[in-house]
Amino acid sequence: MHTELQAVLFDMDGTLVDTERLWRRTVEEEAVRLGLTLTDTDLAYVLGRAVDDCAAHLAARAPGRTETARLGASLERRFTELVRGEVGPLPGAVELLAAARAEGVPTALVSASPRSVVDTVLDTLGRHWFTVTVAEGETPRTKPFPDPYLAALTALGTAPGSCVAVEDTPTGVASAEAAGCHVVAVPSLTPVPPAPRRTVVGSLLDVDLALLRRLAATR
């Protein structure tokens, strides 16, 4: 049985910072420009997904010929602008990061956003909180595949069963669980049901190191 919390791995958008709504706004504005109306079905291809995945989905739905690469560049540029102007930590985020740092628990930031967006957030949130950061494009595949979490675990030198990932979307949860991590889900814009090795809470204010240690101590 694992008895020690070796690391906490955090998603970024919608988990630590209030950017999920900015990403949805970015995609909705781009969809309108393309003559599309997003539905609930589209959200699975929007929330927690990489820019390129979302761009490919919009391009496939758009009438006429739309270049995925150009659409992705437009989405990334607009999202970065919004993040730079409006990003802020969610309630409980800084307190949880500070508690982990105070008790010597390593942390990783594991994001499906591109490095430009991750660095913009880190400039506001603080780079010093994280031992390791992983952005979209830095692993062979991104969420919902386990690659980003596996890369973070390798960089930290930790075993997944002794780590807890904190996520907000089904896509991110799938990625962390596929990597073998315990998961605390803090749903933002889409629901996440409870499951084995998964604890669902209302906000980061409901999460502390005692909870994370209990999860790391279970099989």
XYZ file of N, CA, C and O in Angstrom:
876
model
N 0.850 -1.197 0.000
C 0.000 0.000 0.000
C 0.888 1.251 0.000
O 1.868 1.326 0.718
N 0.518 2.232 -0.847
C 1.239 3.485 -0.845
C 0.870 4.286 0.406
O -0.294 4.387 0.773
N 1.858 4.843 1.074
C 1.581 5.561 2.319
C 2.040 7.012 2.279
O 1.796 7.741 3.219
N 2.692 7.423 1.203
C 3.245 8.766 1.172
C 2.808 9.496 -0.098
O 2.851 8.943 -1.198
N 2.387 10.731 0.076
C 2.045 11.570 -1.064
C 3.342 12.093 -1.684
O 4.032 12.914 -1.096
N 3.673 11.608 -2.875
C 4.936 11.975 -3.505
C 4.846 13.267 -4.311
O 5.834 13.985 -4.453
N 3.669 13.558 -4.857
C 3.523 14.773 -5.666
C 2.048 15.041 -5.938
O 1.214 14.127 -5.882
N 1.749 16.304 -6.241
C 0.410 16.700 -6.686
C 0.559 17.294 -8.077
O 1.403 18.163 -8.311
N -0.257 16.814 -9.000
C -0.193 17.261 -10.389
C -1.473 18.026 -10.718
O -2.574 17.481 -10.593
N -1.325 19.268 -11.120
C -2.466 20.140 -11.340
C -2.707 20.404 -12.828
O -1.780 20.760 -13.564
N -3.958 20.266 -13.243
C -4.393 20.870 -14.495
C -4.387 22.376 -14.295
O -4.376 22.871 -13.158
N -4.420 23.127 -15.386
C -4.370 24.584 -15.273
C -5.737 25.233 -15.533
O -6.361 25.781 -14.629
N -6.210 25.154 -16.785
C -7.431 25.868 -17.184
C -8.659 25.319 -16.480
O -8.980 24.133 -16.590
N -9.338 26.178 -15.735
C -10.550 25.770 -15.045
C -10.307 25.081 -13.724
O -11.246 24.856 -12.965
N -9.044 24.742 -13.446
C -8.697 24.080 -12.183
C -8.004 25.052 -11.237
O -8.459 25.275 -10.118
N -6.903 25.645 -11.694
C -6.177 26.619 -10.888
C -6.542 28.054 -11.230
O -6.518 28.927 -10.363
N -6.845 28.286 -12.490
C -7.163 29.651 -12.937
C -8.472 29.652 -13.716
O -8.840 28.655 -14.339
N -9.134 30.781 -13.685
C -10.464 30.894 -14.290
C -10.328 31.200 -15.785
O -10.704 32.267 -16.256
N -9.772 30.213 -16.519
C -9.578 30.410 -17.959
C -10.498 29.548 -18.812
O -10.601 29.772 -20.009
N -11.168 28.561 -18.217
C -12.045 27.708 -19.009
C -13.142 28.529 -19.674
O -13.481 28.304 -20.836
N -13.666 29.490 -18.933
C -14.710 30.344 -19.526
C -14.137 31.198 -20.649
O -14.827 31.498 -21.637
N -12.862 31.601 -20.533
C -12.223 32.399 -21.582
C -11.995 31.557 -22.835
O -12.140 32.043 -23.956
N -11.627 30.300 -22.636
C -11.445 29.409 -23.780
C -12.784 29.152 -24.470
O -12.868 29.206 -25.701
N -13.834 28.917 -23.691
C -15.146 28.700 -24.303
C -15.586 29.952 -25.064
O -16.118 29.842 -26.175
N -15.341 31.110 -24.485
C -15.674 32.369 -25.170
C -14.898 32.503 -26.475
O -15.466 32.884 -27.506
N -13.621 32.155 -26.433
C -12.791 32.212 -27.639
C -13.354 31.318 -28.729
O -13.486 31.726 -29.893
N -13.687 30.083 -28.354
C -14.194 29.122 -29.341
C -15.557 29.541 -29.861
O -15.843 29.436 -31.063
N -16.418 30.032 -28.997
C -17.747 30.463 -29.433
C -17.656 31.630 -30.409
O -18.388 31.676 -31.410
N -16.759 32.576 -30.141
C -16.585 33.710 -31.049
C -16.057 33.258 -32.402
O -16.481 33.749 -33.448
N -15.140 32.303 -32.385
C -14.593 31.777 -33.641
C -15.663 31.000 -34.396
O -15.750 31.063 -35.631
N -16.495 30.263 -33.654
C -17.567 29.503 -34.283
C -18.559 30.430 -34.991
O -18.992 30.152 -36.118
N -18.903 31.527 -34.330
C -19.811 32.498 -34.946
C -19.220 33.029 -36.243
O -19.906 33.166 -37.264
N -17.919 33.322 -36.227
C -17.259 33.830 -37.430
C -17.325 32.815 -38.569
O -17.401 33.184 -39.745
N -17.342 31.513 -38.191
C -17.408 30.450 -39.187
C -18.840 30.100 -39.582
O -19.063 29.239 -40.436
N -19.808 30.756 -38.946
C -21.204 30.464 -39.244
C -21.744 29.265 -38.493
O -22.717 28.640 -38.924
N -21.126 28.951 -37.337
C -21.542 27.794 -36.556
C -22.178 28.226 -35.243
O -21.853 29.278 -34.700
N -23.043 27.371 -34.710
C -23.571 27.526 -33.364
C -23.175 26.306 -32.568
O -23.512 25.173 -32.931
N -22.433 26.516 -31.498
C -21.978 25.391 -30.692
C -23.126 24.796 -29.889
O -23.979 25.504 -29.374
N -23.118 23.484 -29.770
C -24.110 22.759 -28.979
C -23.403 22.043 -27.828
O -22.172 22.020 -27.756
N -24.187 21.434 -26.951
C -23.595 20.683 -25.844
C -22.708 19.546 -26.363
O -21.716 19.181 -25.721
N -23.060 18.988 -27.505
C -22.252 17.918 -28.088
C -20.851 18.404 -28.425
O -19.867 17.664 -28.293
N -20.736 19.651 -28.831
C -19.430 20.202 -29.199
C -18.501 20.361 -28.002
O -17.277 20.394 -28.166
N -19.053 20.486 -26.798
C -18.229 20.772 -25.627
C -17.188 19.695 -25.370
O -16.106 19.973 -24.852
N -17.500 18.448 -25.743
C -16.535 17.362 -25.548
C -15.282 17.581 -26.388
O -14.216 17.047 -26.072
N -15.406 18.375 -27.454
C -14.266 18.664 -28.333
C -13.646 20.020 -28.030
O -12.715 20.443 -28.706
N -14.177 20.690 -27.019
C -13.729 22.049 -26.684
C -13.050 22.085 -25.320
O -11.918 22.535 -25.184
N -13.740 21.609 -24.286
C -13.252 21.746 -22.913
C -12.203 20.686 -22.590
O -12.429 19.494 -22.787
N -11.079 21.156 -22.105
C -10.000 20.246 -21.736
C -9.193 19.734 -22.904
O -8.269 18.940 -22.719
N -9.504 20.207 -24.108
C -8.833 19.721 -25.317
C -7.736 20.687 -25.758
O -7.754 21.877 -25.443
N -6.800 20.162 -26.544
C -5.755 20.990 -27.126
C -6.342 21.902 -28.190
O -7.396 21.613 -28.773
N -5.665 22.996 -28.466
C -6.118 23.954 -29.484
C -6.298 23.260 -30.831
O -7.305 23.455 -31.526
N -5.333 22.433 -31.212
C -5.403 21.775 -32.524
C -6.596 20.832 -32.618
O -7.223 20.722 -33.681
N -6.914 20.137 -31.524
C -8.072 19.240 -31.529
C -9.355 20.031 -31.746
O -10.234 19.635 -32.523
N -9.467 21.147 -31.044
C -10.657 21.983 -31.173
C -10.747 22.585 -32.566
O -11.821 22.620 -33.172
N -9.621 23.045 -33.082
C -9.600 23.638 -34.424
C -10.026 22.614 -35.472
O -10.784 22.935 -36.402
N -9.552 21.386 -35.338
C -9.920 20.344 -36.291
C -11.417 20.059 -36.236
O -12.059 19.841 -37.276
N -11.984 20.084 -35.024
C -13.421 19.841 -34.881
C -14.221 20.969 -35.535
O -15.180 20.706 -36.276
N -13.841 22.206 -35.289
C -14.550 23.335 -35.891
C -14.407 23.320 -37.409
O -15.368 23.591 -38.144
N -13.207 23.016 -37.891
C -12.980 22.994 -39.337
C -13.833 21.928 -40.013
O -14.351 22.133 -41.122
N -14.008 20.787 -39.345
C -14.821 19.715 -39.908
C -16.290 20.099 -39.978
O -17.019 19.653 -40.877
N -16.735 20.939 -39.035
C -18.133 21.357 -39.013
C -18.411 22.569 -39.873
O -19.558 22.798 -40.270
N -17.392 23.360 -40.169
C -17.601 24.632 -40.860
C -17.990 24.408 -42.316
O -17.434 23.533 -42.984
N -18.945 25.206 -42.799
C -19.284 25.128 -44.223
C -18.128 25.664 -45.062
O -17.478 26.635 -44.700
N -17.863 25.017 -46.183
C -16.765 25.477 -47.029
C -15.430 24.965 -46.533
O -15.336 24.162 -45.610
N -14.367 25.457 -47.127
C -13.013 24.986 -46.814
C -12.389 25.881 -45.744
O -12.264 27.092 -45.931
N -12.008 25.287 -44.632
C -11.362 26.014 -43.546
C -10.058 25.315 -43.188
O -10.047 24.114 -42.936
N -8.955 26.043 -43.180
C -7.658 25.458 -42.856
C -7.521 25.300 -41.341
O -7.622 26.282 -40.594
N -7.288 24.075 -40.912
C -7.181 23.799 -39.485
C -6.026 24.562 -38.850
O -6.162 25.112 -37.745
N -4.890 24.613 -39.512
C -3.715 25.284 -38.948
C -3.981 26.765 -38.731
O -3.636 27.329 -37.682
N -4.591 27.409 -39.706
C -4.887 28.835 -39.573
C -5.923 29.072 -38.485
O -5.828 30.027 -37.711
N -6.914 28.204 -38.401
C -7.940 28.323 -37.373
C -7.326 28.127 -35.988
O -7.633 28.866 -35.040
N -6.425 27.153 -35.861
C -5.760 26.921 -34.584
C -4.932 28.114 -34.150
O -4.923 28.486 -32.969
N -4.229 28.727 -35.092
C -3.414 29.908 -34.775
C -4.290 31.061 -34.306
O -3.932 31.797 -33.379
N -5.461 31.211 -34.938
C -6.380 32.274 -34.551
C -6.927 32.030 -33.146
O -7.007 32.955 -32.329
N -7.288 30.789 -32.846
C -7.787 30.449 -31.515
C -6.729 30.695 -30.452
O -7.003 31.291 -29.404
N -5.502 30.270 -30.714
C -4.436 30.444 -29.732
C -4.139 31.922 -29.491
O -3.949 32.348 -28.346
N -4.099 32.701 -30.559
C -3.801 34.125 -30.427
C -4.864 34.834 -29.602
O -4.545 35.599 -28.673
N -6.138 34.592 -29.903
C -7.220 35.264 -29.188
C -7.290 34.809 -27.738
O -7.468 35.632 -26.818
N -7.095 33.506 -27.498
C -7.141 32.979 -26.134
C -6.014 33.580 -25.295
O -6.225 33.989 -24.147
N -4.824 33.661 -25.853
C -3.693 34.242 -25.126
C -3.973 35.689 -24.758
O -3.651 36.138 -23.650
N -4.586 36.440 -25.681
C -4.932 37.840 -25.404
C -5.900 37.937 -24.233
O -5.733 38.778 -23.334
N -6.915 37.079 -24.231
C -7.907 37.113 -23.152
C -7.278 36.709 -21.818
O -7.544 37.327 -20.781
N -6.441 35.671 -21.841
C -5.789 35.214 -20.618
C -4.899 36.313 -20.045
O -4.909 36.585 -18.837
N -4.139 36.968 -20.914
C -3.228 38.021 -20.453
C -3.999 39.150 -19.765
O -3.520 39.740 -18.786
N -5.191 39.429 -20.240
C -5.946 40.554 -19.691
C -6.846 40.213 -18.529
O -7.167 41.083 -17.710
N -7.253 38.915 -18.410
C -8.316 38.608 -17.458
C -8.029 37.444 -16.511
O -8.864 37.116 -15.670
N -6.884 36.801 -16.618
C -6.650 35.584 -15.840
C -6.525 35.899 -14.350
O -6.024 36.950 -13.953
N -6.991 34.967 -13.534
C -6.871 35.092 -12.085
C -7.031 33.735 -11.446
O -7.697 32.849 -11.993
N -6.428 33.504 -10.270
C -6.539 32.199 -9.607
C -7.940 31.953 -9.084
O -8.650 32.881 -8.672
N -8.343 30.706 -9.104
C -9.625 30.314 -8.552
C -9.523 30.206 -7.027
O -8.431 30.017 -6.477
N -10.648 30.341 -6.318
C -10.616 30.263 -4.855
C -9.970 28.972 -4.359
O -10.317 27.881 -4.811
N -9.028 29.122 -3.457
C -8.354 27.969 -2.877
C -7.103 27.523 -3.604
O -6.324 26.724 -3.067
N -6.870 28.036 -4.821
C -5.730 27.568 -5.624
C -4.395 27.937 -4.987
O -3.529 27.074 -4.769
N -4.214 29.208 -4.685
C -2.938 29.653 -4.127
C -2.715 29.032 -2.748
O -1.591 28.634 -2.410
N -3.771 28.919 -1.966
C -3.645 28.335 -0.632
C -3.180 26.874 -0.704
O -2.335 26.451 0.083
N -3.717 26.103 -1.661
C -3.331 24.700 -1.793
C -1.891 24.579 -2.288
O -1.116 23.741 -1.800
N -1.520 25.422 -3.243
C -0.143 25.429 -3.736
C 0.831 25.808 -2.617
O 1.906 25.211 -2.475
N 0.448 26.796 -1.820
C 1.309 27.235 -0.728
C 1.466 26.143 0.328
O 2.557 25.947 0.885
N 0.392 25.410 0.600
C 0.461 24.328 1.586
C 1.389 23.217 1.112
O 2.183 22.681 1.888
N 1.290 22.882 -0.182
C 2.174 21.855 -0.729
C 3.629 22.290 -0.651
O 4.513 21.518 -0.256
N 3.876 23.548 -0.985
C 5.248 24.060 -0.947
C 5.787 24.077 0.482
O 6.940 23.706 0.737
N 4.956 24.486 1.429
C 5.382 24.582 2.821
C 5.747 23.222 3.396
O 6.619 23.119 4.265
N 5.081 22.178 2.911
C 5.334 20.837 3.438
C 6.244 20.011 2.540
O 6.417 18.800 2.732
N 6.839 20.663 1.535
C 7.827 20.000 0.696
C 7.277 18.968 -0.257
O 7.994 18.052 -0.672
N 6.004 19.101 -0.646
C 5.397 18.176 -1.605
C 5.592 18.737 -3.011
O 5.085 19.824 -3.313
N 6.307 18.060 -3.893
C 6.518 18.563 -5.252
C 5.202 18.705 -6.007
O 4.244 17.953 -5.769
N 5.150 19.653 -6.911
C 3.949 19.872 -7.713
C 4.314 19.986 -9.188
O 5.416 20.401 -9.542
N 3.362 19.623 -10.041
C 3.533 19.768 -11.486
C 2.306 20.456 -12.055
O 1.189 20.284 -11.552
N 2.520 21.237 -13.100
C 1.422 21.825 -13.868
C 1.344 21.049 -15.173
O 2.322 21.000 -15.927
N 0.194 20.422 -15.436
C 0.032 19.553 -16.598
C -1.145 20.079 -17.411
O -2.302 19.904 -17.036
N -0.845 20.744 -18.526
C -1.876 21.475 -19.256
C -2.010 21.018 -20.702
O -1.037 20.587 -21.325
N -3.222 21.133 -21.232
C -3.468 20.905 -22.660
C -3.399 22.207 -23.443
O -3.643 22.217 -24.644
N -3.068 23.300 -22.772
C -2.888 24.585 -23.448
C -1.469 24.686 -23.995
O -0.541 24.074 -23.458
N -1.267 25.471 -25.052
C 0.081 25.641 -25.606
C 0.987 26.396 -24.644
O 0.513 27.085 -23.726
N 2.295 26.278 -24.856
C 3.274 26.891 -23.967
C 3.065 28.397 -23.832
O 3.261 28.958 -22.748
N 2.650 29.063 -24.907
C 2.447 30.514 -24.832
C 1.402 30.875 -23.795
O 1.558 31.850 -23.046
N 0.327 30.080 -23.719
C -0.730 30.333 -22.740
C -0.256 29.941 -21.341
O -0.485 30.668 -20.367
N 0.411 28.795 -21.230
C 0.924 28.351 -19.935
C 1.864 29.400 -19.349
O 1.769 29.757 -18.169
N 2.776 29.916 -20.164
C 3.722 30.917 -19.666
C 3.017 32.212 -19.267
O 3.415 32.872 -18.300
N 1.979 32.574 -19.994
C 1.205 33.767 -19.629
C 0.561 33.590 -18.264
O 0.575 34.500 -17.424
N 0.002 32.400 -18.004
C -0.604 32.121 -16.705
C 0.460 32.091 -15.613
O 0.269 32.639 -14.520
N 1.599 31.465 -15.893
C 2.662 31.377 -14.892
C 3.188 32.749 -14.496
O 3.584 32.972 -13.351
N 3.172 33.684 -15.441
C 3.608 35.045 -15.122
C 2.712 35.680 -14.068
O 3.154 36.521 -13.277
N 1.439 35.274 -14.065
C 0.483 35.817 -13.103
C 0.421 34.968 -11.831
O 0.470 35.487 -10.710
N 0.316 33.664 -12.012
C 0.126 32.763 -10.871
C 1.410 32.586 -10.067
O 1.381 32.494 -8.830
N 2.544 32.524 -10.764
C 3.829 32.340 -10.096
C 4.492 31.037 -10.509
O 3.961 29.959 -10.240
N 5.653 31.139 -11.148
C 6.380 29.947 -11.595
C 6.945 29.153 -10.423
O 7.170 27.947 -10.528
N 7.176 29.843 -9.324
C 7.848 29.206 -8.188
C 7.019 28.099 -7.545
O 7.559 27.297 -6.775
N 5.727 28.058 -7.845
C 4.893 27.027 -7.225
C 5.173 25.640 -7.789
O 4.838 24.636 -7.160
N 5.746 25.545 -8.984
C 5.787 24.270 -9.693
C 7.211 23.759 -9.914
O 8.082 24.487 -10.372
N 7.390 22.481 -9.625
C 8.659 21.815 -9.879
C 8.804 21.510 -11.363
O 9.906 21.592 -11.928
N 7.701 21.160 -12.009
C 7.678 20.742 -13.410
C 6.449 21.346 -14.074
O 5.392 21.461 -13.435
N 6.568 21.744 -15.333
C 5.396 22.155 -16.112
C 5.421 21.435 -17.462
O 6.477 21.271 -18.060
N 4.246 21.014 -17.912
C 4.100 20.333 -19.203
C 2.985 21.017 -19.970
O 1.871 21.181 -19.449
N 3.257 21.422 -21.207
C 2.278 22.098 -22.045
C 1.953 21.252 -23.280
O 2.676 20.294 -23.608
N 0.892 21.616 -23.962
C 0.509 20.932 -25.203
C 1.645 21.066 -26.220
O 2.285 22.103 -26.333
N 1.895 19.992 -26.950
C 2.955 19.993 -27.943
C 4.284 19.493 -27.421
O 5.222 19.305 -28.205
N 4.380 19.241 -26.122
C 5.637 18.795 -25.523
C 5.657 17.292 -25.245
O 6.627 16.779 -24.689
N 4.580 16.612 -25.635
C 4.501 15.155 -25.547
C 3.930 14.641 -26.872
O 3.290 15.405 -27.610
N 4.135 13.364 -27.185
C 3.625 12.844 -28.465
C 2.123 13.044 -28.642
O 1.648 13.333 -29.742
N 1.376 12.880 -27.561
C -0.067 13.099 -27.586
C -0.438 13.921 -26.355
O 0.287 13.937 -25.369
N -1.566 14.591 -26.436
C -2.015 15.366 -25.281
C -3.283 14.738 -24.711
O -3.697 13.639 -25.115
N -3.880 15.383 -23.728
C -5.097 14.863 -23.112
C -6.158 14.631 -24.186
O -6.251 15.429 -25.119
N -6.940 13.562 -24.120
C -7.187 12.644 -22.997
C -6.189 11.483 -22.875
O -6.394 10.609 -22.041
N -5.144 11.458 -23.703
C -4.130 10.414 -23.574
C -3.280 10.664 -22.319
O -3.175 11.795 -21.842
N -2.626 9.650 -21.791
C -1.884 9.809 -20.543
C -0.533 10.497 -20.683
O 0.102 10.823 -19.675
N -0.086 10.752 -21.914
C 1.275 11.233 -22.165
C 1.696 12.431 -21.318
O 2.811 12.431 -20.766
N 0.874 13.497 -21.199
C 1.328 14.651 -20.405
C 1.582 14.304 -18.937
O 2.567 14.761 -18.350
N 0.709 13.496 -18.355
C 0.902 13.114 -16.958
C 2.094 12.172 -16.803
O 2.865 12.280 -15.834
N 2.276 11.272 -17.754
C 3.433 10.385 -17.694
C 4.733 11.175 -17.809
O 5.718 10.856 -17.131
N 4.741 12.206 -18.641
C 5.935 13.044 -18.768
C 6.235 13.766 -17.464
O 7.399 13.859 -17.038
N 5.200 14.278 -16.816
C 5.392 14.969 -15.535
C 5.891 14.006 -14.468
O 6.796 14.331 -13.690
N 5.317 12.808 -14.422
C 5.737 11.812 -13.441
C 7.190 11.410 -13.653
O 7.961 11.254 -12.695
N 7.584 11.269 -14.910
C 8.973 10.916 -15.211
C 9.918 12.026 -14.763
O 10.961 11.779 -14.158
N 9.539 13.272 -15.056
C 10.385 14.407 -14.666
C 10.504 14.521 -13.148
O 11.555 14.902 -12.627
N 9.419 14.193 -12.446
C 9.427 14.256 -10.988
C 10.100 13.037 -10.362
O 10.515 13.085 -9.201
N 10.162 11.943 -11.118
C 10.714 10.708 -10.574
C 9.807 10.061 -9.560
O 10.271 9.463 -8.577
N 8.504 10.152 -9.790
C 7.525 9.633 -8.837
C 6.653 8.557 -9.470
O 6.482 8.506 -10.688
N 6.069 7.708 -8.625
C 5.164 6.656 -9.082
C 3.739 7.195 -9.117
O 3.318 7.902 -8.201
N 2.967 6.871 -10.151
C 1.613 7.434 -10.257
C 0.704 7.079 -9.094
O -0.132 7.886 -8.691
N 0.857 5.881 -8.544
C -0.016 5.471 -7.456
C 0.191 6.238 -6.172
O -0.653 6.196 -5.277
N 1.312 6.964 -6.068
C 1.581 7.782 -4.884
C 1.357 9.266 -5.148
O 1.754 10.108 -4.348
N 0.722 9.569 -6.286
C 0.465 10.959 -6.663
C -1.031 11.187 -6.844
O -1.789 10.250 -7.092
N -1.436 12.438 -6.720
C -2.825 12.815 -6.955
C -2.859 13.910 -8.004
O -2.095 14.874 -7.931
N -3.724 13.733 -8.992
C -3.943 14.757 -10.005
C -5.225 15.509 -9.685
O -6.197 14.915 -9.214
N -5.219 16.805 -9.950
C -6.392 17.650 -9.718
C -6.845 18.176 -11.066
O -6.091 18.874 -11.759
N -8.071 17.847 -11.459
C -8.585 18.144 -12.796
C -10.003 18.693 -12.734
O -10.669 18.577 -11.705
N -10.453 19.270 -13.871
C -11.801 19.837 -13.883
C -12.693 19.325 -15.004
O -13.889 19.607 -15.003
N -12.148 18.588 -15.982
C -12.953 18.125 -17.117
C -12.847 16.617 -17.287
O -11.862 15.997 -16.864
N -13.834 15.997 -17.931
C -13.739 14.564 -18.219
C -12.499 14.219 -19.040
O -11.894 13.163 -18.837
N -12.106 15.102 -19.953
C -10.922 14.861 -20.779
C -9.667 14.788 -19.916
O -8.838 13.881 -20.056
N -9.511 15.749 -19.015
C -8.351 15.762 -18.143
C -8.344 14.614 -17.161
O -7.293 14.010 -16.883
N -9.519 14.289 -16.621
C -9.637 13.168 -15.697
C -9.218 11.873 -16.390
O -8.484 11.045 -15.824
N -9.667 11.689 -17.630
C -9.307 10.486 -18.388
C -7.797 10.388 -18.565
O -7.215 9.301 -18.464
N -7.152 11.504 -18.833
C -5.704 11.530 -19.016
C -4.976 11.112 -17.741
O -4.076 10.260 -17.762
N -5.353 11.719 -16.620
C -4.692 11.431 -15.345
C -4.930 9.992 -14.903
O -4.014 9.322 -14.408
N -6.150 9.514 -15.074
C -6.450 8.146 -14.660
C -5.743 7.132 -15.551
O -5.286 6.084 -15.069
N -5.616 7.430 -16.837
C -4.899 6.523 -17.739
C -3.426 6.435 -17.372
O -2.770 5.418 -17.624
N -2.900 7.503 -16.748
C -1.507 7.503 -16.298
C -1.340 6.785 -14.965
O -0.207 6.556 -14.521
N -2.454 6.440 -14.307
C -2.388 5.689 -13.057
C -2.496 6.523 -11.802
O -2.244 6.012 -10.700
N -2.865 7.793 -11.937
C -2.957 8.683 -10.778
C -4.309 8.576 -10.083
O -5.321 8.308 -10.721
N -4.324 8.814 -8.784
C -5.566 9.144 -8.101
C -6.003 10.519 -8.611
O -5.165 11.345 -8.983
N -7.294 10.783 -8.624
C -7.789 12.049 -9.169
C -8.769 12.715 -8.208
O -9.659 12.051 -7.668
N -8.577 14.009 -8.020
C -9.594 14.858 -7.414
C -10.175 15.698 -8.537
O -9.448 16.437 -9.212
N -11.455 15.562 -8.766
C -12.124 16.310 -9.830
C -12.877 17.495 -9.235
O -13.641 17.332 -8.283
N -12.631 18.659 -9.806
C -13.316 19.894 -9.413
C -14.034 20.400 -10.657
O -13.507 21.249 -11.383
N -15.220 19.871 -10.980
C -15.855 20.185 -12.255
C -16.057 21.682 -12.447
O -16.479 22.393 -11.529
N -15.768 22.153 -13.660
C -15.966 23.571 -13.969
C -17.220 23.748 -14.812
O -18.285 24.077 -14.289
N -17.141 23.509 -16.126
C -18.281 23.744 -17.010
C -19.015 22.480 -17.410
O -20.087 22.550 -17.993
N -18.458 21.313 -17.104
C -19.120 20.041 -17.407
C -19.032 19.131 -16.194
O -18.030 19.145 -15.477
N -20.050 18.310 -15.946
C -20.038 17.443 -14.772
C -19.013 16.316 -14.904
O -18.692 15.879 -16.013
N -18.530 15.857 -13.764
C -17.631 14.695 -13.695
C -18.190 13.771 -12.622
O -18.259 14.159 -11.454
N -18.600 12.555 -12.976
C -19.190 11.654 -11.979
C -18.119 11.025 -11.094
O -16.968 10.853 -11.514
N -18.460 10.657 -9.868
C -17.518 9.914 -9.016
C -17.211 8.555 -9.630
O -17.995 8.017 -10.420
N -16.063 8.002 -9.264
C -15.651 6.688 -9.755
C -14.550 6.172 -8.846
O -14.010 6.921 -8.028
N -14.193 4.887 -8.959
C -13.066 4.375 -8.177
C -11.799 5.190 -8.442
O -11.529 5.572 -9.586
N -11.040 5.486 -7.393
C -9.803 6.270 -7.459
C -10.056 7.713 -7.888
O -9.144 8.422 -8.264
N -11.327 8.142 -7.812
C -11.688 9.510 -8.189
C -12.596 10.106 -7.120
O -13.612 9.522 -6.757
N -12.233 11.292 -6.632
C -13.034 12.013 -5.648
C -13.502 13.315 -6.286
O -12.699 14.069 -6.835
N -14.797 13.570 -6.239
C -15.357 14.773 -6.838
C -15.723 15.757 -5.726
O -16.407 15.393 -4.766
N -15.261 17.008 -5.857
C -15.517 18.042 -4.859
C -16.108 19.272 -5.538
O -16.099 19.392 -6.763
N -16.612 20.196 -4.726
C -17.245 21.387 -5.263
C -16.274 22.464 -5.699
O -16.525 23.193 -6.653
N -15.154 22.595 -4.979
C -14.152 23.602 -5.320
C -12.841 23.238 -4.652
O -12.777 22.318 -3.825
N -11.782 23.968 -4.990
C -10.487 23.732 -4.357
C -10.508 24.062 -2.868
O -9.637 23.624 -2.120
N -11.500 24.817 -2.440
C -11.635 25.098 -1.012
C -11.952 23.834 -0.224
O -11.792 23.807 1.002
N -12.415 22.795 -0.924
C -12.718 21.517 -0.283
C -11.516 20.571 -0.283
O -11.630 19.431 0.173
N -10.380 21.032 -0.796
C -9.210 20.165 -0.948
C -8.083 20.658 -0.043
O -7.752 21.847 -0.031
N -7.492 19.749 0.715
C -6.302 20.082 1.502
C -5.325 18.912 1.423
O -5.624 17.861 0.845
N -4.139 19.087 1.997
C -3.135 18.034 1.918
C -3.543 16.774 2.669
O -3.143 15.668 2.304
N -4.348 16.934 3.704
C -4.825 15.755 4.430
C -5.648 14.856 3.509
O -5.490 13.625 3.507
N -6.538 15.453 2.721
C -7.332 14.677 1.768
C -6.420 14.013 0.735
O -6.571 12.820 0.426
N -5.487 14.775 0.189
C -4.600 14.236 -0.840
C -3.745 13.092 -0.285
O -3.499 12.103 -0.977
N -3.316 13.215 0.953
C -2.527 12.144 1.566
C -3.367 10.883 1.767
O -2.880 9.762 1.582
N -4.615 11.070 2.157
C -5.491 9.895 2.333
C -5.677 9.162 1.005
O -5.662 7.929 0.950
N -5.837 9.916 -0.081
C -6.016 9.302 -1.385
C -4.758 8.573 -1.827
O -4.822 7.473 -2.379
N -3.600 9.174 -1.585
C -2.339 8.538 -1.975
C -2.065 7.277 -1.162
O -1.300 6.404 -1.598
N -2.704 7.152 -0.009
C -2.480 5.995 0.866
C -3.400 4.831 0.550
O -3.341 3.789 1.198
N -4.268 4.993 -0.465
C -5.195 3.918 -0.846
C -4.723 3.248 -2.102
O -4.052 3.836 -2.943
N -5.120 1.990 -2.245
C -4.766 1.242 -3.463
C -5.656 1.692 -4.604
O -6.791 2.006 -4.415
